[in-house]
Amino acid sequence: DTGVSQDPRHKITKRGQNVTFRCDPISEHNRLYWYRQTLGQGPEFLTYFQNEAQLEKSRLLSDRFSAERPKGSFSTLEIQRTEQGDSAMYLCASSLALWDGEQYFGPGTRLTVT
Amino acid sequence: TQLLEQSPQFLSIQEGENLTVYCNSSSVFSSLQWYRQEPGEGPVLLVTVVTGGEVKKLKRLTFQFGDARKDSSLHITAAQPGDTGLYLCAGRNTDKLIFGTGTRLQVFP
């Protein structure tokens, strides 16, 4: 399978704990995106990378959120001091760096903060 | 703030019926994509439309991009239970996608 993969698929954590998610993009894709989706809503953009450079961050990405893509391949999204409002599906997508590069999504990581 | 509104929000139909889902915005997008998402999974890309007025067909699904590139529609002919899912339109804004509110389709046998 050469699609986008995410790990873990599900994460349950207690409020105040830190969590980290990983995304492995399609191998030849140099752009990687993070989105968040809450129940009954469409995904909302969080941030994206071109190679290792983080090019844009949404205002949704508070100081407790940090994303990295150190070698321009896989990416991690860390949430510090989780809150119940962080409960959501975290989706990763990748694309080629073309003006109309289509984004392909991974299966997501479902985070539940208790 | 760019918004994409989809209608209807929910659609429950019998197998064999036709349906149309609408995606509307006041903003112009360079391209628009349609995705289908099943519970607990990520969205799966169905089609990308780029040119105003463009029509694309994918088996029983017909996608149209409005002339002004602000709106789009998805028409399904003779719906089947396998078409059940959440349909999302997404407009491209520079390098990120702005997603619509989604249409949840349920097709009963």
Tab-separated table of C-alpha atoms in Angstrom:
chain	number	residue	atom	x	y	z
A	1	ASP	CA	0.000	0.000	0.000
A	2	THR	CA	1.590	3.295	-1.076
A	3	GLY	CA	-1.058	5.668	0.286
A	4	VAL	CA	-0.831	8.102	3.189
A	5	SER	CA	-0.532	6.341	6.535
A	6	GLN	CA	-1.188	7.675	10.021
A	7	ASP	CA	-0.346	6.297	13.428
A	8	PRO	CA	-2.017	5.691	15.798
A	9	ARG	CA	-5.518	5.303	14.396
A	10	HIS	CA	-7.087	5.925	17.781
A	11	LYS	CA	-5.805	7.662	20.898
A	12	ILE	CA	-7.561	8.102	24.225
A	13	THR	CA	-5.844	10.398	26.687
A	14	LYS	CA	-6.614	12.243	29.871
A	15	ARG	CA	-6.906	16.001	29.936
A	16	GLY	CA	-3.526	17.630	30.501
A	17	GLN	CA	-1.468	14.877	28.861
A	18	ASN	CA	0.668	15.371	25.758
A	19	VAL	CA	0.039	13.357	22.604
A	20	THR	CA	1.967	12.949	19.349
A	21	PHE	CA	0.666	11.702	16.015
A	22	ARG	CA	2.679	10.593	13.006
A	23	CYS	CA	1.944	10.880	9.298
A	24	ASP	CA	3.813	9.175	6.449
A	25	PRO	CA	2.939	10.767	3.096
A	26	ILE	CA	2.957	9.220	-0.365
A	27	SER	CA	6.665	8.818	-1.068
A	28	GLU	CA	7.046	11.183	-4.033
A	29	HIS	CA	4.848	13.929	-2.515
A	30	ASN	CA	6.744	16.931	-1.175
A	31	ARG	CA	3.756	18.688	0.389
A	32	LEU	CA	2.151	17.481	3.608
A	33	TYR	CA	-0.960	18.935	5.243
A	34	TRP	CA	-2.656	18.569	8.617
A	35	TYR	CA	-6.410	19.069	9.032
A	36	ARG	CA	-8.770	18.629	11.974
A	37	GLN	CA	-12.325	17.345	11.688
A	38	THR	CA	-14.906	17.469	14.438
A	39	LEU	CA	-18.092	15.434	14.409
A	40	GLY	CA	-20.523	16.483	11.709
A	41	GLN	CA	-18.176	19.021	10.154
A	42	GLY	CA	-15.846	19.152	7.187
A	43	PRO	CA	-12.082	19.103	7.800
A	44	GLU	CA	-10.415	22.402	8.778
A	45	PHE	CA	-6.896	23.307	7.704
A	46	LEU	CA	-4.246	23.437	10.429
A	47	THR	CA	-0.834	23.684	8.752
A	48	TYR	CA	1.240	22.476	5.822
A	49	PHE	CA	4.832	21.767	4.832
A	50	GLN	CA	6.707	21.837	1.587
A	51	ASN	CA	9.624	19.496	2.132
A	52	GLU	CA	10.832	20.380	5.651
A	53	ALA	CA	9.611	23.999	5.621
A	54	GLN	CA	6.371	24.838	7.424
A	55	LEU	CA	4.774	27.349	5.040
A	56	GLU	CA	1.457	28.204	6.664
A	57	LYS	CA	-0.250	27.810	10.030
A	58	SER	CA	-3.931	28.395	10.731
A	59	ARG	CA	-5.133	30.514	13.641
A	60	LEU	CA	-6.714	27.245	14.840
A	61	LEU	CA	-3.211	26.038	15.680
A	62	SER	CA	-2.795	27.319	19.225
A	63	ASP	CA	0.508	27.487	21.104
A	64	ARG	CA	-0.171	23.996	22.444
A	65	PHE	CA	0.094	22.533	18.949
A	66	SER	CA	3.356	21.990	17.136
A	67	ALA	CA	4.087	20.202	13.894
A	68	GLU	CA	7.401	19.127	12.425
A	69	ARG	CA	8.705	17.499	9.279
A	70	PRO	CA	12.415	17.317	10.045
A	71	LYS	CA	13.677	15.445	6.996
A	72	GLY	CA	10.956	16.355	4.567
A	73	SER	CA	9.434	12.890	4.756
A	74	PHE	CA	7.176	11.930	7.693
A	75	SER	CA	5.591	14.536	9.941
A	76	THR	CA	4.556	14.660	13.580
A	77	LEU	CA	1.813	16.689	15.214
A	78	GLU	CA	2.134	17.184	18.968
A	79	ILE	CA	-0.561	18.531	21.250
A	80	GLN	CA	0.586	19.591	24.697
A	81	ARG	CA	-1.669	19.814	27.754
A	82	THR	CA	-4.636	18.360	25.913
A	83	GLU	CA	-8.123	19.770	26.516
A	84	GLN	CA	-11.492	18.148	25.911
A	85	GLY	CA	-12.024	20.522	23.002
A	86	ASP	CA	-9.064	18.897	21.240
A	87	SER	CA	-11.142	15.737	20.742
A	88	ALA	CA	-11.417	15.331	16.976
A	89	MET	CA	-10.181	13.378	13.963
A	90	TYR	CA	-6.734	14.585	12.896
A	91	LEU	CA	-6.219	14.060	9.183
A	92	CYS	CA	-3.020	14.173	7.194
A	93	ALA	CA	-2.863	14.672	3.430
A	94	SER	CA	-0.067	14.875	0.897
A	95	SER	CA	0.333	16.225	-2.619
A	96	LEU	CA	2.853	17.204	-5.246
A	97	ALA	CA	3.894	20.851	-5.216
A	98	LEU	CA	1.872	21.764	-8.304
A	99	TRP	CA	-0.601	24.630	-8.594
A	100	ASP	CA	-3.415	22.077	-8.831
A	101	GLY	CA	-1.758	19.292	-6.855
A	102	GLU	CA	-4.484	16.978	-5.633
A	103	GLN	CA	-4.449	16.148	-1.942
A	104	TYR	CA	-4.716	12.533	-0.844
A	105	PHE	CA	-5.774	11.839	2.713
A	106	GLY	CA	-4.727	9.268	5.245
A	107	PRO	CA	-7.187	7.333	7.442
A	108	GLY	CA	-6.866	9.836	10.293
A	109	THR	CA	-6.122	9.630	14.003
A	110	ARG	CA	-9.194	9.798	16.240
A	111	LEU	CA	-8.286	11.606	19.478
A	112	THR	CA	-10.533	11.398	22.523
A	113	VAL	CA	-9.631	13.527	25.545
A	114	THR	CA	-11.382	12.436	28.739
B	1	THR	CA	-13.544	34.172	5.453
B	2	GLN	CA	-14.256	31.819	2.588
B	3	LEU	CA	-17.161	29.486	3.210
B	4	LEU	CA	-18.516	26.601	1.198
B	5	GLU	CA	-22.090	25.669	1.930
B	6	GLN	CA	-23.470	22.330	0.894
B	7	SER	CA	-27.094	21.368	0.513
B	8	PRO	CA	-28.844	19.336	1.526
B	9	GLN	CA	-27.108	18.453	4.804
B	10	PHE	CA	-28.796	15.063	4.951
B	11	LEU	CA	-30.339	12.913	2.249
B	12	SER	CA	-32.064	9.593	2.761
B	13	ILE	CA	-33.280	7.853	-0.402
B	14	GLN	CA	-34.223	4.477	-1.847
B	15	GLU	CA	-31.946	2.520	-4.139
B	16	GLY	CA	-32.474	3.524	-7.762
B	17	GLU	CA	-33.372	7.157	-7.106
B	18	ASN	CA	-31.435	10.104	-8.524
B	19	LEU	CA	-30.063	12.934	-6.394
B	20	THR	CA	-28.126	16.183	-6.642
B	21	VAL	CA	-25.855	17.745	-4.030
B	22	TYR	CA	-24.971	21.423	-4.256
B	23	CYS	CA	-21.854	23.266	-3.121
B	24	ASN	CA	-22.035	27.075	-3.092
B	25	SER	CA	-19.705	29.908	-2.214
B	26	SER	CA	-19.391	33.646	-2.705
B	27	SER	CA	-15.666	33.135	-3.423
B	28	VAL	CA	-13.894	32.052	-6.582
B	29	PHE	CA	-11.705	28.976	-6.348
B	30	SER	CA	-8.887	27.934	-8.671
B	31	SER	CA	-10.209	24.375	-8.514
B	32	LEU	CA	-12.747	22.353	-6.613
B	33	GLN	CA	-12.533	18.786	-5.410
B	34	TRP	CA	-15.185	16.321	-4.312
B	35	TYR	CA	-14.456	13.694	-1.689
B	36	ARG	CA	-16.420	10.855	-0.138
B	37	GLN	CA	-15.776	9.882	3.452
B	38	GLU	CA	-16.931	6.823	5.359
B	39	PRO	CA	-17.189	6.713	9.172
B	40	GLY	CA	-13.796	6.466	10.863
B	41	GLU	CA	-11.869	6.928	7.621
B	42	GLY	CA	-10.212	9.785	5.762
B	43	PRO	CA	-11.828	11.484	2.741
B	44	VAL	CA	-11.279	9.745	-0.599
B	45	LEU	CA	-10.819	11.959	-3.651
B	46	LEU	CA	-13.505	11.473	-6.320
B	47	VAL	CA	-12.783	14.237	-8.819
B	48	THR	CA	-11.145	17.631	-9.396
B	49	VAL	CA	-12.776	20.288	-11.575
B	50	VAL	CA	-10.729	23.235	-12.751
B	51	THR	CA	-12.382	25.080	-15.641
B	52	GLY	CA	-15.579	27.112	-15.285
B	53	GLY	CA	-18.473	25.162	-16.795
B	54	GLU	CA	-16.524	21.912	-16.733
B	55	VAL	CA	-18.476	18.654	-16.487
B	56	LYS	CA	-16.839	15.379	-15.437
B	57	LYS	CA	-18.427	11.954	-15.248
B	58	LEU	CA	-17.351	9.082	-13.055
B	59	LYS	CA	-19.642	6.120	-13.813
B	60	ARG	CA	-23.019	7.144	-12.303
B	61	LEU	CA	-21.630	10.376	-10.796
B	62	THR	CA	-21.666	13.658	-12.744
B	63	PHE	CA	-19.767	16.673	-11.431
B	64	GLN	CA	-20.173	20.216	-12.693
B	65	PHE	CA	-18.169	23.354	-11.908
B	66	GLY	CA	-20.081	26.631	-12.190
B	67	ASP	CA	-19.159	29.088	-14.943
B	68	ALA	CA	-17.877	31.581	-12.374
B	69	ARG	CA	-15.980	28.854	-10.442
B	70	LYS	CA	-17.917	29.659	-7.254
B	71	ASP	CA	-20.222	26.672	-7.117
B	72	SER	CA	-20.424	23.024	-8.043
B	73	SER	CA	-22.885	20.173	-8.121
B	74	LEU	CA	-22.715	16.407	-7.844
B	75	HIS	CA	-25.471	14.344	-9.458
B	76	ILE	CA	-25.825	10.629	-8.782
B	77	THR	CA	-27.958	8.536	-11.118
B	78	ALA	CA	-29.643	5.371	-9.850
B	79	ALA	CA	-28.126	5.524	-6.368
B	80	GLN	CA	-26.933	2.295	-4.783
B	81	PRO	CA	-26.367	1.385	-1.104
B	82	GLY	CA	-22.625	1.515	-1.786
B	83	ASP	CA	-22.974	5.258	-2.459
B	84	THR	CA	-23.778	5.816	1.225
B	85	GLY	CA	-21.342	8.196	2.898
B	86	LEU	CA	-20.415	11.798	3.623
B	87	TYR	CA	-19.826	13.848	0.460
B	88	LEU	CA	-17.532	16.834	0.848
B	89	CYS	CA	-16.698	19.552	-1.609
B	90	ALA	CA	-13.435	21.447	-1.124
B	91	GLY	CA	-12.287	24.619	-2.833
B	92	ARG	CA	-8.620	25.267	-3.340
B	93	ASN	CA	-7.387	28.467	-1.680
B	94	THR	CA	-3.714	28.982	-2.584
B	95	ASP	CA	-2.220	25.733	-1.305
B	96	LYS	CA	-4.863	24.609	1.167
B	97	LEU	CA	-8.391	23.259	0.866
B	98	ILE	CA	-11.504	24.935	2.271
B	99	PHE	CA	-14.055	22.224	2.912
B	100	GLY	CA	-17.805	22.450	2.721
B	101	THR	CA	-20.145	21.486	5.513
B	102	GLY	CA	-20.786	18.054	3.995
B	103	THR	CA	-23.825	16.122	2.766
B	104	ARG	CA	-24.573	12.850	4.495
B	105	LEU	CA	-26.187	10.421	2.056
B	106	GLN	CA	-27.954	7.235	3.081
B	107	VAL	CA	-29.192	4.906	0.340
B	108	PHE	CA	-31.555	2.156	1.468
B	109	PRO	CA	-31.909	-1.112	-0.473
